[in-house]
Amino acid sequence: MNEIINKKVEFRDLGLLDYQAAWDYQEKLFAETVALKISNRTLDPADQSPSNNYMLFVEHPHVFTLGKSGKEENLLLDEQGLEKHQALYYKINRGGDITYHGPGQLVGYPILDLDNFFTDIHKYLRLLEEAIILTLADYGVVAGRIEGLTGVWLDHLEQKNPRKICAMGVKSSRWVTMHGFAFNVNADISYFGHIIPCGIDDKAVTSLHLELGKPVNMEHVKARVKQHLIELFEMERIELI
């Protein structure tokens, strides 16, 4: 563990960005953070540098991504189908199965050194979920968790019509995280019909605008998610870039 604790997080809004470009950027920040931690181990505490923390917000053009534990057959489109729907497909290094990203979906990529906060991946995932649950509550939408499943769900208690509104998939090495959450705000959920989302074929997917019956201001949603993340993770200094 680093001797120097740094709870400062830089929030960076990348706008609408190609998935590969965002992935490359994540990998760069992730690799720099891990390399710094390895370097610090060779230094006296007085000579160590604090590791940085980042929270990237982004929207992607239509894309399907398959995690390490996923099954390719959960993508229901062939190459022609992908081209018809103007969608790309990537196999990536996060946990989880297949999911969809697209315009109107707020994707959050935390590159956090959990040594600066807490070294508990289970807690980390639950706090990411909690930030979305609290944001939904700000809009009068009740959401929660379903035992045995990741992400944030509506109708999570009675489960008469359970539907996922936010998916999770993360990677961690040396307590540094990457990948994160995908929150459907104004998303075109018809694209989820081209996959078996997260390998779950008996539950639906929804978007905040569908639940409210009107389009949602994405900038307002970002502001609420940011504030909840700040409070839940007890982030000390925040730079909005």
PDB file of C-alpha atoms in Angstrom:
ATOM      1  CA  MET A   1       0.000   0.000   0.000  1.00  0.00           C
ATOM      2  CA  ASN A   2       1.193   3.518  -0.816  1.00  0.00           C
ATOM      3  CA  GLU A   3       2.364   5.600   2.111  1.00  0.00           C
ATOM      4  CA  ILE A   4       0.807   8.683   0.489  1.00  0.00           C
ATOM      5  CA  ILE A   5      -2.985   8.681   0.326  1.00  0.00           C
ATOM      6  CA  ASN A   6      -4.518  10.777  -2.461  1.00  0.00           C
ATOM      7  CA  LYS A   7      -8.312  11.085  -2.595  1.00  0.00           C
ATOM      8  CA  LYS A   8      -8.233  13.758  -5.274  1.00  0.00           C
ATOM      9  CA  VAL A   9     -10.116  12.622  -8.391  1.00  0.00           C
ATOM     10  CA  GLU A  10     -10.056  14.258 -11.806  1.00  0.00           C
ATOM     11  CA  PHE A  11     -13.404  14.063 -13.577  1.00  0.00           C
ATOM     12  CA  ARG A  12     -12.961  14.148 -17.339  1.00  0.00           C
ATOM     13  CA  ASP A  13     -15.951  14.373 -19.690  1.00  0.00           C
ATOM     14  CA  LEU A  14     -14.907  12.847 -23.021  1.00  0.00           C
ATOM     15  CA  GLY A  15     -18.221  13.547 -24.778  1.00  0.00           C
ATOM     16  CA  LEU A  16     -19.154  11.207 -27.634  1.00  0.00           C
ATOM     17  CA  LEU A  17     -16.062   9.122 -28.331  1.00  0.00           C
ATOM     18  CA  ASP A  18     -15.249   5.988 -30.314  1.00  0.00           C
ATOM     19  CA  TYR A  19     -15.035   2.946 -28.050  1.00  0.00           C
ATOM     20  CA  GLN A  20     -11.500   1.982 -29.093  1.00  0.00           C
ATOM     21  CA  ALA A  21     -10.220   5.514 -28.477  1.00  0.00           C
ATOM     22  CA  ALA A  22     -11.762   5.547 -25.000  1.00  0.00           C
ATOM     23  CA  TRP A  23     -10.403   2.067 -24.263  1.00  0.00           C
ATOM     24  CA  ASP A  24      -6.911   3.124 -25.325  1.00  0.00           C
ATOM     25  CA  TYR A  25      -7.150   6.198 -23.108  1.00  0.00           C
ATOM     26  CA  GLN A  26      -8.274   4.084 -20.146  1.00  0.00           C
ATOM     27  CA  GLU A  27      -5.404   1.669 -20.723  1.00  0.00           C
ATOM     28  CA  LYS A  28      -2.919   4.560 -20.800  1.00  0.00           C
ATOM     29  CA  LEU A  29      -4.108   6.020 -17.472  1.00  0.00           C
ATOM     30  CA  PHE A  30      -4.366   2.549 -15.949  1.00  0.00           C
ATOM     31  CA  ALA A  31      -0.838   1.568 -17.022  1.00  0.00           C
ATOM     32  CA  GLU A  32       0.637   4.846 -15.755  1.00  0.00           C
ATOM     33  CA  THR A  33      -1.014   4.368 -12.364  1.00  0.00           C
ATOM     34  CA  VAL A  34       0.121   0.757 -12.007  1.00  0.00           C
ATOM     35  CA  ALA A  35       3.669   1.659 -13.107  1.00  0.00           C
ATOM     36  CA  LEU A  36       3.832   4.426 -10.500  1.00  0.00           C
ATOM     37  CA  LYS A  37       2.728   2.034  -7.762  1.00  0.00           C
ATOM     38  CA  ILE A  38       5.390  -0.500  -8.777  1.00  0.00           C
ATOM     39  CA  SER A  39       8.021   2.238  -8.842  1.00  0.00           C
ATOM     40  CA  ASN A  40       6.990   3.484  -5.401  1.00  0.00           C
ATOM     41  CA  ARG A  41       7.750   0.078  -3.928  1.00  0.00           C
ATOM     42  CA  THR A  42      11.444   0.606  -4.680  1.00  0.00           C
ATOM     43  CA  LEU A  43      11.542   4.021  -2.993  1.00  0.00           C
ATOM     44  CA  ASP A  44      11.649   5.273   0.568  1.00  0.00           C
ATOM     45  CA  PRO A  45       8.261   6.604   1.710  1.00  0.00           C
ATOM     46  CA  ALA A  46       9.575  10.176   1.636  1.00  0.00           C
ATOM     47  CA  ASP A  47      10.429   9.796  -2.052  1.00  0.00           C
ATOM     48  CA  GLN A  48       7.180   8.190  -3.189  1.00  0.00           C
ATOM     49  CA  SER A  49       4.665  10.010  -5.416  1.00  0.00           C
ATOM     50  CA  PRO A  50       0.914   9.782  -4.863  1.00  0.00           C
ATOM     51  CA  SER A  51      -1.030   7.869  -7.496  1.00  0.00           C
ATOM     52  CA  ASN A  52      -3.673   9.787  -9.431  1.00  0.00           C
ATOM     53  CA  ASN A  53      -7.358   8.927  -9.657  1.00  0.00           C
ATOM     54  CA  TYR A  54      -9.622   9.588 -12.625  1.00  0.00           C
ATOM     55  CA  MET A  55     -13.323   9.339 -13.411  1.00  0.00           C
ATOM     56  CA  LEU A  56     -14.086   9.386 -17.126  1.00  0.00           C
ATOM     57  CA  PHE A  57     -17.594  10.103 -18.398  1.00  0.00           C
ATOM     58  CA  VAL A  58     -18.311   9.264 -22.031  1.00  0.00           C
ATOM     59  CA  GLU A  59     -20.949   8.269 -24.551  1.00  0.00           C
ATOM     60  CA  HIS A  60     -20.084   5.862 -27.351  1.00  0.00           C
ATOM     61  CA  PRO A  61     -21.383   5.341 -30.880  1.00  0.00           C
ATOM     62  CA  HIS A  62     -23.240   2.022 -31.162  1.00  0.00           C
ATOM     63  CA  VAL A  63     -20.989  -0.799 -29.966  1.00  0.00           C
ATOM     64  CA  PHE A  64     -21.248  -4.246 -28.381  1.00  0.00           C
ATOM     65  CA  THR A  65     -18.535  -5.409 -25.976  1.00  0.00           C
ATOM     66  CA  LEU A  66     -17.902  -8.926 -24.713  1.00  0.00           C
ATOM     67  CA  GLY A  67     -16.181  -9.510 -21.369  1.00  0.00           C
ATOM     68  CA  LYS A  68     -13.698 -12.258 -20.549  1.00  0.00           C
ATOM     69  CA  SER A  69     -16.342 -14.606 -19.147  1.00  0.00           C
ATOM     70  CA  GLY A  70     -18.830 -13.963 -21.947  1.00  0.00           C
ATOM     71  CA  LYS A  71     -20.071 -16.210 -24.727  1.00  0.00           C
ATOM     72  CA  GLU A  72     -19.862 -15.060 -28.339  1.00  0.00           C
ATOM     73  CA  GLU A  73     -23.242 -16.614 -29.102  1.00  0.00           C
ATOM     74  CA  ASN A  74     -24.821 -13.939 -26.881  1.00  0.00           C
ATOM     75  CA  LEU A  75     -24.258 -11.536 -29.795  1.00  0.00           C
ATOM     76  CA  LEU A  76     -27.180 -12.206 -32.128  1.00  0.00           C
ATOM     77  CA  LEU A  77     -25.817 -10.272 -35.132  1.00  0.00           C
ATOM     78  CA  ASP A  78     -23.368 -11.416 -37.789  1.00  0.00           C
ATOM     79  CA  GLU A  79     -20.983  -9.045 -39.604  1.00  0.00           C
ATOM     80  CA  GLN A  80     -23.718  -7.959 -42.017  1.00  0.00           C
ATOM     81  CA  GLY A  81     -26.072  -7.314 -39.121  1.00  0.00           C
ATOM     82  CA  LEU A  82     -23.494  -5.197 -37.330  1.00  0.00           C
ATOM     83  CA  GLU A  83     -22.934  -3.175 -40.484  1.00  0.00           C
ATOM     84  CA  LYS A  84     -26.673  -2.716 -41.023  1.00  0.00           C
ATOM     85  CA  HIS A  85     -27.096  -1.336 -37.514  1.00  0.00           C
ATOM     86  CA  GLN A  86     -23.889   0.737 -37.736  1.00  0.00           C
ATOM     87  CA  ALA A  87     -22.469  -1.027 -34.695  1.00  0.00           C
ATOM     88  CA  LEU A  88     -18.999  -2.267 -33.798  1.00  0.00           C
ATOM     89  CA  TYR A  89     -18.032  -5.304 -31.717  1.00  0.00           C
ATOM     90  CA  TYR A  90     -15.081  -5.743 -29.349  1.00  0.00           C
ATOM     91  CA  LYS A  91     -13.821  -8.491 -27.071  1.00  0.00           C
ATOM     92  CA  ILE A  92     -12.401  -6.724 -24.027  1.00  0.00           C
ATOM     93  CA  ASN A  93     -10.588  -7.396 -20.744  1.00  0.00           C
ATOM     94  CA  ARG A  94     -13.266  -6.586 -18.190  1.00  0.00           C
ATOM     95  CA  GLY A  95     -15.337  -9.082 -16.251  1.00  0.00           C
ATOM     96  CA  GLY A  96     -18.868  -9.955 -17.263  1.00  0.00           C
ATOM     97  CA  ASP A  97     -20.597 -10.994 -20.467  1.00  0.00           C
ATOM     98  CA  ILE A  98     -21.890  -8.957 -23.400  1.00  0.00           C
ATOM     99  CA  THR A  99     -23.393  -5.494 -23.246  1.00  0.00           C
ATOM    100  CA  TYR A 100     -24.286  -2.574 -25.488  1.00  0.00           C
ATOM    101  CA  HIS A 101     -23.067   1.030 -25.423  1.00  0.00           C
ATOM    102  CA  GLY A 102     -24.516   3.848 -27.460  1.00  0.00           C
ATOM    103  CA  PRO A 103     -25.618   7.478 -27.579  1.00  0.00           C
ATOM    104  CA  GLY A 104     -27.829   8.472 -24.657  1.00  0.00           C
ATOM    105  CA  GLN A 105     -26.053   6.088 -22.302  1.00  0.00           C
ATOM    106  CA  LEU A 106     -23.783   7.549 -19.615  1.00  0.00           C
ATOM    107  CA  VAL A 107     -20.688   5.363 -19.358  1.00  0.00           C
ATOM    108  CA  GLY A 108     -18.415   5.872 -16.366  1.00  0.00           C
ATOM    109  CA  TYR A 109     -14.839   4.615 -16.338  1.00  0.00           C
ATOM    110  CA  PRO A 110     -13.201   5.015 -12.915  1.00  0.00           C
ATOM    111  CA  ILE A 111      -9.436   4.634 -12.958  1.00  0.00           C
ATOM    112  CA  LEU A 112      -9.014   4.665  -9.198  1.00  0.00           C
ATOM    113  CA  ASP A 113      -6.190   3.437  -7.008  1.00  0.00           C
ATOM    114  CA  LEU A 114      -8.268   1.748  -4.338  1.00  0.00           C
ATOM    115  CA  ASP A 115      -5.302   1.943  -1.958  1.00  0.00           C
ATOM    116  CA  ASN A 116      -6.378   5.587  -1.712  1.00  0.00           C
ATOM    117  CA  PHE A 117      -9.889   4.611  -0.623  1.00  0.00           C
ATOM    118  CA  PHE A 118     -10.409   0.976   0.456  1.00  0.00           C
ATOM    119  CA  THR A 119      -9.138  -2.348  -0.832  1.00  0.00           C
ATOM    120  CA  ASP A 120     -12.425  -4.173  -1.305  1.00  0.00           C
ATOM    121  CA  ILE A 121     -13.728  -4.899  -4.832  1.00  0.00           C
ATOM    122  CA  HIS A 122     -17.131  -5.993  -3.529  1.00  0.00           C
ATOM    123  CA  LYS A 123     -17.547  -2.666  -1.715  1.00  0.00           C
ATOM    124  CA  TYR A 124     -16.293  -0.832  -4.805  1.00  0.00           C
ATOM    125  CA  LEU A 125     -18.964  -2.386  -7.014  1.00  0.00           C
ATOM    126  CA  ARG A 126     -21.695  -1.776  -4.450  1.00  0.00           C
ATOM    127  CA  LEU A 127     -20.761   1.914  -4.182  1.00  0.00           C
ATOM    128  CA  LEU A 128     -20.815   2.345  -7.961  1.00  0.00           C
ATOM    129  CA  GLU A 129     -24.285   0.791  -7.944  1.00  0.00           C
ATOM    130  CA  GLU A 130     -25.327   2.986  -5.020  1.00  0.00           C
ATOM    131  CA  ALA A 131     -24.362   6.161  -6.906  1.00  0.00           C
ATOM    132  CA  ILE A 132     -26.772   5.182  -9.690  1.00  0.00           C
ATOM    133  CA  ILE A 133     -29.500   4.111  -7.235  1.00  0.00           C
ATOM    134  CA  LEU A 134     -29.280   7.501  -5.500  1.00  0.00           C
ATOM    135  CA  THR A 135     -29.304   9.337  -8.836  1.00  0.00           C
ATOM    136  CA  LEU A 136     -32.448   7.483  -9.873  1.00  0.00           C
ATOM    137  CA  ALA A 137     -34.033   8.404  -6.530  1.00  0.00           C
ATOM    138  CA  ASP A 138     -33.343  12.058  -7.403  1.00  0.00           C
ATOM    139  CA  TYR A 139     -35.699  11.524 -10.352  1.00  0.00           C
ATOM    140  CA  GLY A 140     -38.313   9.726  -8.261  1.00  0.00           C
ATOM    141  CA  VAL A 141     -37.393   6.278  -9.617  1.00  0.00           C
ATOM    142  CA  VAL A 142     -37.015   3.447  -7.105  1.00  0.00           C
ATOM    143  CA  ALA A 143     -34.166   1.081  -7.955  1.00  0.00           C
ATOM    144  CA  GLY A 144     -31.959  -1.460  -6.224  1.00  0.00           C
ATOM    145  CA  ARG A 145     -30.090  -4.725  -6.551  1.00  0.00           C
ATOM    146  CA  ILE A 146     -31.124  -8.296  -7.295  1.00  0.00           C
ATOM    147  CA  GLU A 147     -29.210 -10.926  -5.355  1.00  0.00           C
ATOM    148  CA  GLY A 148     -26.703 -12.782  -7.473  1.00  0.00           C
ATOM    149  CA  LEU A 149     -26.774 -10.204 -10.277  1.00  0.00           C
ATOM    150  CA  THR A 150     -24.639  -7.105 -10.755  1.00  0.00           C
ATOM    151  CA  GLY A 151     -25.948  -3.746 -11.866  1.00  0.00           C
ATOM    152  CA  VAL A 152     -28.945  -1.631 -10.945  1.00  0.00           C
ATOM    153  CA  TRP A 153     -32.491  -2.856 -11.421  1.00  0.00           C
ATOM    154  CA  LEU A 154     -36.054  -1.560 -11.348  1.00  0.00           C
ATOM    155  CA  ASP A 155     -38.786  -3.694  -9.748  1.00  0.00           C
ATOM    156  CA  HIS A 156     -36.009  -5.389  -7.805  1.00  0.00           C
ATOM    157  CA  LEU A 157     -38.245  -6.357  -4.882  1.00  0.00           C
ATOM    158  CA  GLU A 158     -41.406  -7.998  -6.270  1.00  0.00           C
ATOM    159  CA  GLN A 159     -39.663  -8.792  -9.581  1.00  0.00           C
ATOM    160  CA  LYS A 160     -42.886  -8.963 -11.575  1.00  0.00           C
ATOM    161  CA  ASN A 161     -41.153  -7.100 -14.400  1.00  0.00           C
ATOM    162  CA  PRO A 162     -37.511  -6.650 -13.351  1.00  0.00           C
ATOM    163  CA  ARG A 163     -35.489  -4.544 -15.760  1.00  0.00           C
ATOM    164  CA  LYS A 164     -31.875  -3.450 -15.750  1.00  0.00           C
ATOM    165  CA  ILE A 165     -31.099   0.234 -16.112  1.00  0.00           C
ATOM    166  CA  CYS A 166     -27.356   0.169 -15.390  1.00  0.00           C
ATOM    167  CA  ALA A 167     -24.793  -2.535 -16.170  1.00  0.00           C
ATOM    168  CA  MET A 168     -21.453  -3.037 -14.407  1.00  0.00           C
ATOM    169  CA  GLY A 169     -18.196  -4.598 -15.560  1.00  0.00           C
ATOM    170  CA  VAL A 170     -14.803  -3.857 -14.051  1.00  0.00           C
ATOM    171  CA  LYS A 171     -11.167  -4.872 -14.110  1.00  0.00           C
ATOM    172  CA  SER A 172      -8.698  -4.446 -11.247  1.00  0.00           C
ATOM    173  CA  SER A 173      -4.958  -5.030 -10.962  1.00  0.00           C
ATOM    174  CA  ARG A 174      -2.808  -4.032  -7.985  1.00  0.00           C
ATOM    175  CA  TRP A 175      -5.987  -2.358  -6.678  1.00  0.00           C
ATOM    176  CA  VAL A 176      -6.178  -0.058  -9.712  1.00  0.00           C
ATOM    177  CA  THR A 177      -9.554  -0.178 -11.494  1.00  0.00           C
ATOM    178  CA  MET A 178     -10.772   0.354 -15.041  1.00  0.00           C
ATOM    179  CA  HIS A 179     -13.969  -0.131 -17.061  1.00  0.00           C
ATOM    180  CA  GLY A 180     -17.036   0.583 -14.911  1.00  0.00           C
ATOM    181  CA  PHE A 181     -20.754   1.269 -15.391  1.00  0.00           C
ATOM    182  CA  ALA A 182     -23.181   1.939 -18.250  1.00  0.00           C
ATOM    183  CA  PHE A 183     -26.299   3.885 -17.207  1.00  0.00           C
ATOM    184  CA  ASN A 184     -29.170   4.055 -19.706  1.00  0.00           C
ATOM    185  CA  VAL A 185     -30.395   7.655 -19.611  1.00  0.00           C
ATOM    186  CA  ASN A 186     -31.786   8.338 -23.110  1.00  0.00           C
ATOM    187  CA  ALA A 187     -30.598   5.093 -24.676  1.00  0.00           C
ATOM    188  CA  ASP A 188     -32.101   3.325 -27.694  1.00  0.00           C
ATOM    189  CA  ILE A 189     -32.800   0.040 -25.969  1.00  0.00           C
ATOM    190  CA  SER A 190     -33.800  -1.678 -29.222  1.00  0.00           C
ATOM    191  CA  TYR A 191     -30.085  -2.445 -29.593  1.00  0.00           C
ATOM    192  CA  PHE A 192     -30.278  -4.717 -26.551  1.00  0.00           C
ATOM    193  CA  GLY A 193     -32.559  -6.901 -28.687  1.00  0.00           C
ATOM    194  CA  HIS A 194     -29.497  -7.880 -30.706  1.00  0.00           C
ATOM    195  CA  ILE A 195     -27.758  -9.483 -27.721  1.00  0.00           C
ATOM    196  CA  ILE A 196     -28.540 -11.558 -24.659  1.00  0.00           C
ATOM    197  CA  PRO A 197     -27.609  -8.731 -22.249  1.00  0.00           C
ATOM    198  CA  CYS A 198     -25.008  -9.873 -19.741  1.00  0.00           C
ATOM    199  CA  GLY A 199     -26.018 -13.429 -20.643  1.00  0.00           C
ATOM    200  CA  ILE A 200     -29.416 -12.958 -18.945  1.00  0.00           C
ATOM    201  CA  ASP A 201     -32.300 -13.879 -21.256  1.00  0.00           C
ATOM    202  CA  ASP A 202     -35.274 -13.672 -18.874  1.00  0.00           C
ATOM    203  CA  LYS A 203     -35.107 -10.020 -17.749  1.00  0.00           C
ATOM    204  CA  ALA A 204     -35.678  -6.769 -19.604  1.00  0.00           C
ATOM    205  CA  VAL A 205     -33.611  -3.621 -20.081  1.00  0.00           C
ATOM    206  CA  THR A 206     -34.880  -0.075 -19.666  1.00  0.00           C
ATOM    207  CA  SER A 207     -33.743   3.551 -19.843  1.00  0.00           C
ATOM    208  CA  LEU A 208     -34.500   6.497 -17.558  1.00  0.00           C
ATOM    209  CA  HIS A 209     -36.297   8.438 -20.299  1.00  0.00           C
ATOM    210  CA  LEU A 210     -38.685   5.521 -20.833  1.00  0.00           C
ATOM    211  CA  GLU A 211     -39.460   5.298 -17.127  1.00  0.00           C
ATOM    212  CA  LEU A 212     -40.131   9.050 -16.932  1.00  0.00           C
ATOM    213  CA  GLY A 213     -41.907   9.279 -20.280  1.00  0.00           C
ATOM    214  CA  LYS A 214     -39.735  12.149 -21.509  1.00  0.00           C
ATOM    215  CA  PRO A 215     -36.140  12.927 -22.523  1.00  0.00           C
ATOM    216  CA  VAL A 216     -33.718  13.552 -19.665  1.00  0.00           C
ATOM    217  CA  ASN A 217     -31.082  16.270 -19.452  1.00  0.00           C
ATOM    218  CA  MET A 218     -27.805  14.328 -19.609  1.00  0.00           C
ATOM    219  CA  GLU A 219     -25.752  17.126 -18.054  1.00  0.00           C
ATOM    220  CA  HIS A 220     -28.021  17.126 -15.019  1.00  0.00           C
ATOM    221  CA  VAL A 221     -27.667  13.367 -14.706  1.00  0.00           C
ATOM    222  CA  LYS A 222     -23.873  13.639 -14.880  1.00  0.00           C
ATOM    223  CA  ALA A 223     -23.891  16.267 -12.141  1.00  0.00           C
ATOM    224  CA  ARG A 224     -25.988  14.068  -9.842  1.00  0.00           C
ATOM    225  CA  VAL A 225     -23.849  10.961 -10.465  1.00  0.00           C
ATOM    226  CA  LYS A 226     -20.679  12.980  -9.802  1.00  0.00           C
ATOM    227  CA  GLN A 227     -22.002  14.322  -6.528  1.00  0.00           C
ATOM    228  CA  HIS A 228     -23.067  10.908  -5.284  1.00  0.00           C
ATOM    229  CA  LEU A 229     -19.704   9.373  -6.212  1.00  0.00           C
ATOM    230  CA  ILE A 230     -17.889  12.169  -4.388  1.00  0.00           C
ATOM    231  CA  GLU A 231     -19.899  11.595  -1.234  1.00  0.00           C
ATOM    232  CA  LEU A 232     -19.870   7.787  -1.295  1.00  0.00           C
ATOM    233  CA  PHE A 233     -16.121   7.488  -1.914  1.00  0.00           C
ATOM    234  CA  GLU A 234     -15.297  10.459   0.343  1.00  0.00           C
ATOM    235  CA  MET A 235     -13.281  12.095  -2.403  1.00  0.00           C
ATOM    236  CA  GLU A 236     -11.511  15.150  -1.041  1.00  0.00           C
ATOM    237  CA  ARG A 237     -10.525  17.435  -3.923  1.00  0.00           C
ATOM    238  CA  ILE A 238     -12.309  17.388  -7.206  1.00  0.00           C
ATOM    239  CA  GLU A 239     -11.138  18.861 -10.475  1.00  0.00           C
ATOM    240  CA  LEU A 240     -13.703  19.106 -13.260  1.00  0.00           C
ATOM    241  CA  ILE A 241     -11.837  19.026 -16.558  1.00  0.00           C
TER     242      ILE A 241
END
